Tab-separated table of C-alpha atoms in Angstrom:
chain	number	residue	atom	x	y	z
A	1	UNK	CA	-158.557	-55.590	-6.670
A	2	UNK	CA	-156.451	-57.106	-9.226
A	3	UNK	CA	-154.130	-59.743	-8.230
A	4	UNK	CA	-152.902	-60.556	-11.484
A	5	UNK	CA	-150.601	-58.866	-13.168
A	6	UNK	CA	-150.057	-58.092	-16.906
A	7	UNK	CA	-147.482	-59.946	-18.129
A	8	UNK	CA	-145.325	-57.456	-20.401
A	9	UNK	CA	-142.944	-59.287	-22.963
A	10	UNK	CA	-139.430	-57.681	-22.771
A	11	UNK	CA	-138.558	-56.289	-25.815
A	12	UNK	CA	-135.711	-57.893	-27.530
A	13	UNK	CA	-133.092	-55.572	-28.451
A	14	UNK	CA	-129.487	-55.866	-30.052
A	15	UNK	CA	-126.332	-54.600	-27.093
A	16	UNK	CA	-124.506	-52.919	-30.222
A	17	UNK	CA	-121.539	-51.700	-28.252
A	18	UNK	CA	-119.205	-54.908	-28.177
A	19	UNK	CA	-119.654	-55.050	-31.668
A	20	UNK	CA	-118.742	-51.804	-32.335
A	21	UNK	CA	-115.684	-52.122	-29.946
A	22	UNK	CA	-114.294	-54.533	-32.111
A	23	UNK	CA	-114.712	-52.858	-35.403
A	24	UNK	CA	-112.938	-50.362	-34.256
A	25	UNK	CA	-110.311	-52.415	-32.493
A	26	UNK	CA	-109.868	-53.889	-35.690
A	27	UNK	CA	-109.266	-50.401	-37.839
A	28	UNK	CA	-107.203	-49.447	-35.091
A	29	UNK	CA	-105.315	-52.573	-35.705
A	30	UNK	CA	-104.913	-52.366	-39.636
A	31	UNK	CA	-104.148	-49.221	-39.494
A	32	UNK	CA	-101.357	-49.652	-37.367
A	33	UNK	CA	-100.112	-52.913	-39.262
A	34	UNK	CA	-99.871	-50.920	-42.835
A	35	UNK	CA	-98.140	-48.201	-41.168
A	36	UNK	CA	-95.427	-50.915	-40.207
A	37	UNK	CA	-95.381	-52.839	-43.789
A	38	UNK	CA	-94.589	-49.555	-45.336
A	39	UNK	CA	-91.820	-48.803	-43.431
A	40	UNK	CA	-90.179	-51.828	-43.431
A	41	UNK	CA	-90.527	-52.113	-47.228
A	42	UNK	CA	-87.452	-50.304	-47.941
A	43	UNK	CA	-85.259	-49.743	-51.057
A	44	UNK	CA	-82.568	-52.342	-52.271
A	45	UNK	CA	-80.317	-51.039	-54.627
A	46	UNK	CA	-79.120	-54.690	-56.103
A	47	UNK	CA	-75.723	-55.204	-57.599
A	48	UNK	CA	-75.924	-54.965	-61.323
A	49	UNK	CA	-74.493	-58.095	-63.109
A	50	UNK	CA	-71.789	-58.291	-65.841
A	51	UNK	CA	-72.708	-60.907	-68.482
A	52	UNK	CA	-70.176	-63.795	-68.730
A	53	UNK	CA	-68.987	-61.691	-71.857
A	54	UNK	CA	-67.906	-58.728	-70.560
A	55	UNK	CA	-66.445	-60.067	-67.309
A	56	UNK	CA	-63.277	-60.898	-68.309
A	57	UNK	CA	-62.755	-63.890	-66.596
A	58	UNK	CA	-61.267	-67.137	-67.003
A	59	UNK	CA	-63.326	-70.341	-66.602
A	60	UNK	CA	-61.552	-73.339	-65.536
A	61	UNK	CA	-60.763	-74.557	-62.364
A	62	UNK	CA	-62.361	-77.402	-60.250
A	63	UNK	CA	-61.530	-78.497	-57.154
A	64	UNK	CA	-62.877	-80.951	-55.376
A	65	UNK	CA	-63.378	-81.541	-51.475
A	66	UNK	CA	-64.801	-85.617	-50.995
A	67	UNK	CA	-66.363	-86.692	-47.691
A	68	UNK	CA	-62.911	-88.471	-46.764
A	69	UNK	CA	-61.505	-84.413	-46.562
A	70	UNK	CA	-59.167	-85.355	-49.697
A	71	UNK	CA	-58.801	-82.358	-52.429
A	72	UNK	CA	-58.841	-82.818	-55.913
A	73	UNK	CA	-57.523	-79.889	-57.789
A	74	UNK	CA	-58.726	-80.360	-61.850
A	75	UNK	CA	-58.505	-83.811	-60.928
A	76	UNK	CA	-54.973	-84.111	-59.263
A	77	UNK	CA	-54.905	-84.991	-55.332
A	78	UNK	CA	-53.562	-82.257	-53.159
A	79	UNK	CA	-53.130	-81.341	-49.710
A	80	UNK	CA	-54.404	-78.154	-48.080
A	81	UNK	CA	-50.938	-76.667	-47.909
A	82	UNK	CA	-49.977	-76.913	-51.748
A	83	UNK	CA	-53.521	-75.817	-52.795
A	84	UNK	CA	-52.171	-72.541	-52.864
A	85	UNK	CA	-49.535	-73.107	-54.721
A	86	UNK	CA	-51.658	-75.016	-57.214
A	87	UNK	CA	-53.712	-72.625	-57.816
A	88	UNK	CA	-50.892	-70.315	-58.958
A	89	UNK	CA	-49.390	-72.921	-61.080
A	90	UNK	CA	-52.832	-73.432	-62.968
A	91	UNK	CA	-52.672	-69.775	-63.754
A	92	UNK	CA	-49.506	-69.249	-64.677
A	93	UNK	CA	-50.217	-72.900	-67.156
A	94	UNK	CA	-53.463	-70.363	-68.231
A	95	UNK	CA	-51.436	-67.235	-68.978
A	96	UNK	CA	-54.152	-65.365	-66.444
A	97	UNK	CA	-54.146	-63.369	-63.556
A	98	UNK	CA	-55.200	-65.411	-60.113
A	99	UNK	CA	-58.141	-62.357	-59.757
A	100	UNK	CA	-59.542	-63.606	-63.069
A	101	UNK	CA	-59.933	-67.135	-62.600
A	102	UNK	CA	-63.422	-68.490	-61.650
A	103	UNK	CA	-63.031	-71.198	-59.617
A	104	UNK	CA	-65.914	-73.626	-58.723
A	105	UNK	CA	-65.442	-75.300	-55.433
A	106	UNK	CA	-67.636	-79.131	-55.544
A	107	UNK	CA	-68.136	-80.069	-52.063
A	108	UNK	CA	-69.626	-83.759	-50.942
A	109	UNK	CA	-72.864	-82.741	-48.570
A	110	UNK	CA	-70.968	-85.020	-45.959
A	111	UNK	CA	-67.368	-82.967	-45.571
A	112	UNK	CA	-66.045	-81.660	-42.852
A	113	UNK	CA	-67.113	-77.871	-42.901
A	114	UNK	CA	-63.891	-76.986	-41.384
A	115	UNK	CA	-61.896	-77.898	-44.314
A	116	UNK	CA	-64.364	-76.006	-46.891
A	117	UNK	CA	-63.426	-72.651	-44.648
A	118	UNK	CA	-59.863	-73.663	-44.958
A	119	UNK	CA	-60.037	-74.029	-48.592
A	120	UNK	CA	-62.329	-70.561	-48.584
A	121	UNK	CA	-59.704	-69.257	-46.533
A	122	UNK	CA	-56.349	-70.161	-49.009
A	123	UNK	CA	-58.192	-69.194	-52.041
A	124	UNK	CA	-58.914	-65.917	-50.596
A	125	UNK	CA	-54.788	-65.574	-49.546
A	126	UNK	CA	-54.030	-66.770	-53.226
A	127	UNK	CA	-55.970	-63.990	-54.740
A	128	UNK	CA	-59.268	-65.826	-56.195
A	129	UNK	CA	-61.834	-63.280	-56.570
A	130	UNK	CA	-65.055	-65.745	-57.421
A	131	UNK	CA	-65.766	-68.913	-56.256
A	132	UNK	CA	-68.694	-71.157	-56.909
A	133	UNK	CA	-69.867	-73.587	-54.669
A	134	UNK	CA	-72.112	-76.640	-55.691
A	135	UNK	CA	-73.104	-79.159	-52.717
A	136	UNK	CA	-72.770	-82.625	-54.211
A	137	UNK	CA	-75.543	-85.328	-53.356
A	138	UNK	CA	-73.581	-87.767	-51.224
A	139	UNK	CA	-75.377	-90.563	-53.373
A	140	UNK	CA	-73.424	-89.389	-56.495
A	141	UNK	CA	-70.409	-87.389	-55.555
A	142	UNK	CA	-69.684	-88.046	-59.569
A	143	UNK	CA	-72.392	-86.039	-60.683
């Protein structure tokens, strides 16, 4: 009688299927993400630009909006209600129409944004077609 027994080594052996549960979690997964890219990725048709040339426009006025909410209008104080009045006055001094003017709007980073929409707001009554806005750098509102 034998009392001992024979001592078989398990053979070592690789489980393959959680690795092969993720590869194909993970084609499942860029497949599904590239579908998704490609239909967000959608056309733009962008405006096309006229070159300062062929616009038409006049360059010229500045106005001014300082963190104390005072306007400057090419320099001369004004008040919100006579900006639109200025404005007409500077064209008719220009011999242009109001809808060709190009007006550039300097604002102080620390003004009330109220009165910017309220100066948006009478331009767009008076008939200005572009406006440029620069932000000033409260540190040199003359620059």
């Amino acid at each position: 009688m034998r009392l001992t027994r024979k001592h078989q080594t398990p053979a070592i052996g690789l489980n393959m299927t959680p690795m092969i549960d993720i590869v194909f979690l993970l084609i499942v997964f860029f497949m599904t993400v590239s579908q998704i890219t490609h239909n967000v990725a959608s056309e733009v048709r962008l405006p096309e630009v006229e070159s300062a040339e062929d616009s038409g426009l006049e360059f010229a006025l500045e106005i001014l909006l300082d963190r104390n909410g005072d306007i400057q209008l090419d320099g001369l104080p004004v008040v919100p209600s006579t900006l639109n009045s200025g404005v007409r006055q500077f064209a008719a001094r220009a011999n242009a129409k109001i809808s060709r003017l190009q007006v550039q709007l300097r604002i102080d980073r620390e003004c009330d944004s109220a009165l910017v929409n309220e100066v948006f707001e009478i331009l767009a009554a008076a008939g200005v077609e572009r406006v440029y806005s620069a932000v000033l750098n409260a540190a040199s509102p003359g620059k």
